[in-house]
Backbone as JSON, one array per atom type, in Angstrom:
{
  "sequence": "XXXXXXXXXXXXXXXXXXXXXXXXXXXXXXXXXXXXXXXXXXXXXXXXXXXXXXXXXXXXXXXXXXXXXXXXX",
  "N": [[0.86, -1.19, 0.0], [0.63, 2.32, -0.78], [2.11, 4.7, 1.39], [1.86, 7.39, 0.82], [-0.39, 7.97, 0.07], [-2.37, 6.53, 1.75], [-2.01, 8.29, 3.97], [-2.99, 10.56, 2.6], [-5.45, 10.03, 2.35], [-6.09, 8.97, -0.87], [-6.36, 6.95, -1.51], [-8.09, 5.63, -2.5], [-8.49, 5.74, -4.67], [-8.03, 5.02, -8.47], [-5.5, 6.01, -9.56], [-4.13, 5.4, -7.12], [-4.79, 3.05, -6.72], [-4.9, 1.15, -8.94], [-2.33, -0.97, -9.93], [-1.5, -0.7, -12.58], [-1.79, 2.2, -13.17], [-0.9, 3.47, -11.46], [1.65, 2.96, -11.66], [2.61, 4.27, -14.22], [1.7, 6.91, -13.5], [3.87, 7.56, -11.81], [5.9, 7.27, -13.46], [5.51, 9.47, -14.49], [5.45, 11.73, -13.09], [8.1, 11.44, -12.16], [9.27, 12.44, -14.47], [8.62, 14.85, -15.15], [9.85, 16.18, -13.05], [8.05, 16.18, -10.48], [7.11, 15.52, -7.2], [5.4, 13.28, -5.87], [4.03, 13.17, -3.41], [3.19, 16.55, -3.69], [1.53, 16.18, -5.77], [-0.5, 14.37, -4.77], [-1.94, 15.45, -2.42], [-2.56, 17.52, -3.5], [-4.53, 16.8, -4.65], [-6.25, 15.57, -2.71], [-6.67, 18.04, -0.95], [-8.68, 18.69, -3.35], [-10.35, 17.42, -2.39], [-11.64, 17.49, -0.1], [-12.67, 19.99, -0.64], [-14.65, 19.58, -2.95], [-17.57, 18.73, -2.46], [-18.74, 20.99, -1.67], [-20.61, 23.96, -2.77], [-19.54, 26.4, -3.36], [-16.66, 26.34, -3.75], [-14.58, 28.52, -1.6], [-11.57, 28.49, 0.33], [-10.19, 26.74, -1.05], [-8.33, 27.6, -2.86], [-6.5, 28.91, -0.94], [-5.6, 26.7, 0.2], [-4.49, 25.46, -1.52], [-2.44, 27.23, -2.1], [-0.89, 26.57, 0.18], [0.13, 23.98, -0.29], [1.82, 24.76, -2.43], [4.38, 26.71, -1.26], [6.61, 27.91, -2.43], [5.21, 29.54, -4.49], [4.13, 31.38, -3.77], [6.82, 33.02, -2.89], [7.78, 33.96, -5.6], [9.32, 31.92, -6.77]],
  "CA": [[0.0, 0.0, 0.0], [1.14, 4.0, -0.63], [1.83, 5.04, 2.59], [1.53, 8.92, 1.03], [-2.19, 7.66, -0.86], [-3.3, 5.88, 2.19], [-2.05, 9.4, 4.74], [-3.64, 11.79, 2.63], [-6.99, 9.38, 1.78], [-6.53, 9.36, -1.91], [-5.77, 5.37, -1.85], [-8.78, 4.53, -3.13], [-8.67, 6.12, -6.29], [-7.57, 4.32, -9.83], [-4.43, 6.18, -9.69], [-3.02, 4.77, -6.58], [-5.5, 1.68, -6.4], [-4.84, 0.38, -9.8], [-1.29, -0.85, -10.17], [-0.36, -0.03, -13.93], [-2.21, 2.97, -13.43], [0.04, 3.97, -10.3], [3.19, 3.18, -12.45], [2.34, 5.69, -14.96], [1.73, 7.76, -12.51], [4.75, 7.79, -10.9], [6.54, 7.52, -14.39], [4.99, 11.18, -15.53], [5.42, 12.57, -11.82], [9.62, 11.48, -12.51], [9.66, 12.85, -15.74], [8.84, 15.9, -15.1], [9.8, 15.91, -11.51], [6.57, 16.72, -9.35], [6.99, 14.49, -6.24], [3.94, 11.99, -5.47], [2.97, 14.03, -2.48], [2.22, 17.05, -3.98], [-0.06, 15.49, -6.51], [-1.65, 13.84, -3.88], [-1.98, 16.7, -1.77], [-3.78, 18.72, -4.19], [-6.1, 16.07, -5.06], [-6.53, 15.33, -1.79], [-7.68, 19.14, -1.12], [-10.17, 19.34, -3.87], [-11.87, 16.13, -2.57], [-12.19, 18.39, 1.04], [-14.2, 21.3, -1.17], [-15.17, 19.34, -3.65], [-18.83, 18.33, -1.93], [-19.19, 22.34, -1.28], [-21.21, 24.57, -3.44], [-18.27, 27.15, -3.89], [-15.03, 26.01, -3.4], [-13.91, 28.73, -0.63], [-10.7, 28.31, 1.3], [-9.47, 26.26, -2.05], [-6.69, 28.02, -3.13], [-5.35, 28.73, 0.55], [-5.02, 25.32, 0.43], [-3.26, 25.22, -2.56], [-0.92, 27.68, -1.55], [0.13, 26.22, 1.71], [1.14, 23.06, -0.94], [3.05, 25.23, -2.98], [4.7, 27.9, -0.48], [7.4, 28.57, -3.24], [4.86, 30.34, -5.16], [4.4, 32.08, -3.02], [8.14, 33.85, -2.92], [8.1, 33.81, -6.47], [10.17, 30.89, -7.29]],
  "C": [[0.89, 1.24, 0.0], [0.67, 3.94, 0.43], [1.5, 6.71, 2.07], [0.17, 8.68, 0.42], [-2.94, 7.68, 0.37], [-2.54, 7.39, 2.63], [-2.84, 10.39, 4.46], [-5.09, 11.6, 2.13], [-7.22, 9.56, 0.4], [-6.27, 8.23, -2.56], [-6.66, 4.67, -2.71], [-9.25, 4.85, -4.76], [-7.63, 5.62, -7.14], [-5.85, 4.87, -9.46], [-2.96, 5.71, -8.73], [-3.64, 3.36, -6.29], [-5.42, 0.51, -7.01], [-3.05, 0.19, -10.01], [-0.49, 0.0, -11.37], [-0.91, 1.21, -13.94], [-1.28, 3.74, -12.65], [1.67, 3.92, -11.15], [3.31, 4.22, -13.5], [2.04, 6.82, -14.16], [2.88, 8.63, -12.03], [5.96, 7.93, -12.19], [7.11, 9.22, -15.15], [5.47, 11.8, -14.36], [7.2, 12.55, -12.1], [10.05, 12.19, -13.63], [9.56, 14.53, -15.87], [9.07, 16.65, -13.9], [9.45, 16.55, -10.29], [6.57, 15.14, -8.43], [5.42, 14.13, -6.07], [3.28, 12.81, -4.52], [2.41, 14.49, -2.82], [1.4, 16.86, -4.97], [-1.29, 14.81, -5.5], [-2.26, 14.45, -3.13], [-3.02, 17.5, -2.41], [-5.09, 17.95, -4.21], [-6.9, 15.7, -3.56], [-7.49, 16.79, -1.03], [-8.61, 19.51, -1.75], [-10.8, 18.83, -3.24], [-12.64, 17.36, -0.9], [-12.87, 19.6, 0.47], [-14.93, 20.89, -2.0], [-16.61, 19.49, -3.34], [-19.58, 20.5, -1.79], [-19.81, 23.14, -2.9], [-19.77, 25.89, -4.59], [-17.19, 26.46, -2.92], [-14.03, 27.15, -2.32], [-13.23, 27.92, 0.38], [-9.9, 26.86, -0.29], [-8.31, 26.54, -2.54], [-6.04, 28.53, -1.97], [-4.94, 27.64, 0.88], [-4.16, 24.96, -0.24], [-1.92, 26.12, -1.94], [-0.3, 27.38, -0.69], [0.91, 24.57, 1.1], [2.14, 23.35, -1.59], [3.47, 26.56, -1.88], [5.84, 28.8, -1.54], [6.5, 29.5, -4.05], [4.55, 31.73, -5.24], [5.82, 33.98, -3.11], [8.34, 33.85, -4.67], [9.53, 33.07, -7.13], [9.99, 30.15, -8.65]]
}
């Protein structure tokens, strides 16, 4: 099991549930090299606004995944 899928509850989706789907995954995430977290991370924040009408407090969430964007990096 992803221990960062199952931490941030995003285990049960195709991408970390299905093996060859998780290897491509992790293929594209190396290739252009975006660590596993924060993909999971984000997705893991929509699913917490998703259910909501408007998506407030959505991109404060994002930004506290990216903080470099922050400082313009």
């Amino acid at each position: 099991m992803n221990e960062i899928a199952k931490r941030l509850e995003v285990d049960d989706l195709p991408l970390w549930s299905d093996p060859a789907a998780h290897a491509m995954l992790c293929e594209k995430l190396e290739k252009h090299g975006v660590d596993e977290e924060v993909i999971a991370s984000l997705i893991a924040a929509y699913r917490e606004h998703a259910h909501k009408e408007r998506k407030r407090g959505l991109f404060e969430d994002f930004d506290g995944i990216f903080p470099c964007v922050e400082d313009g990096l």
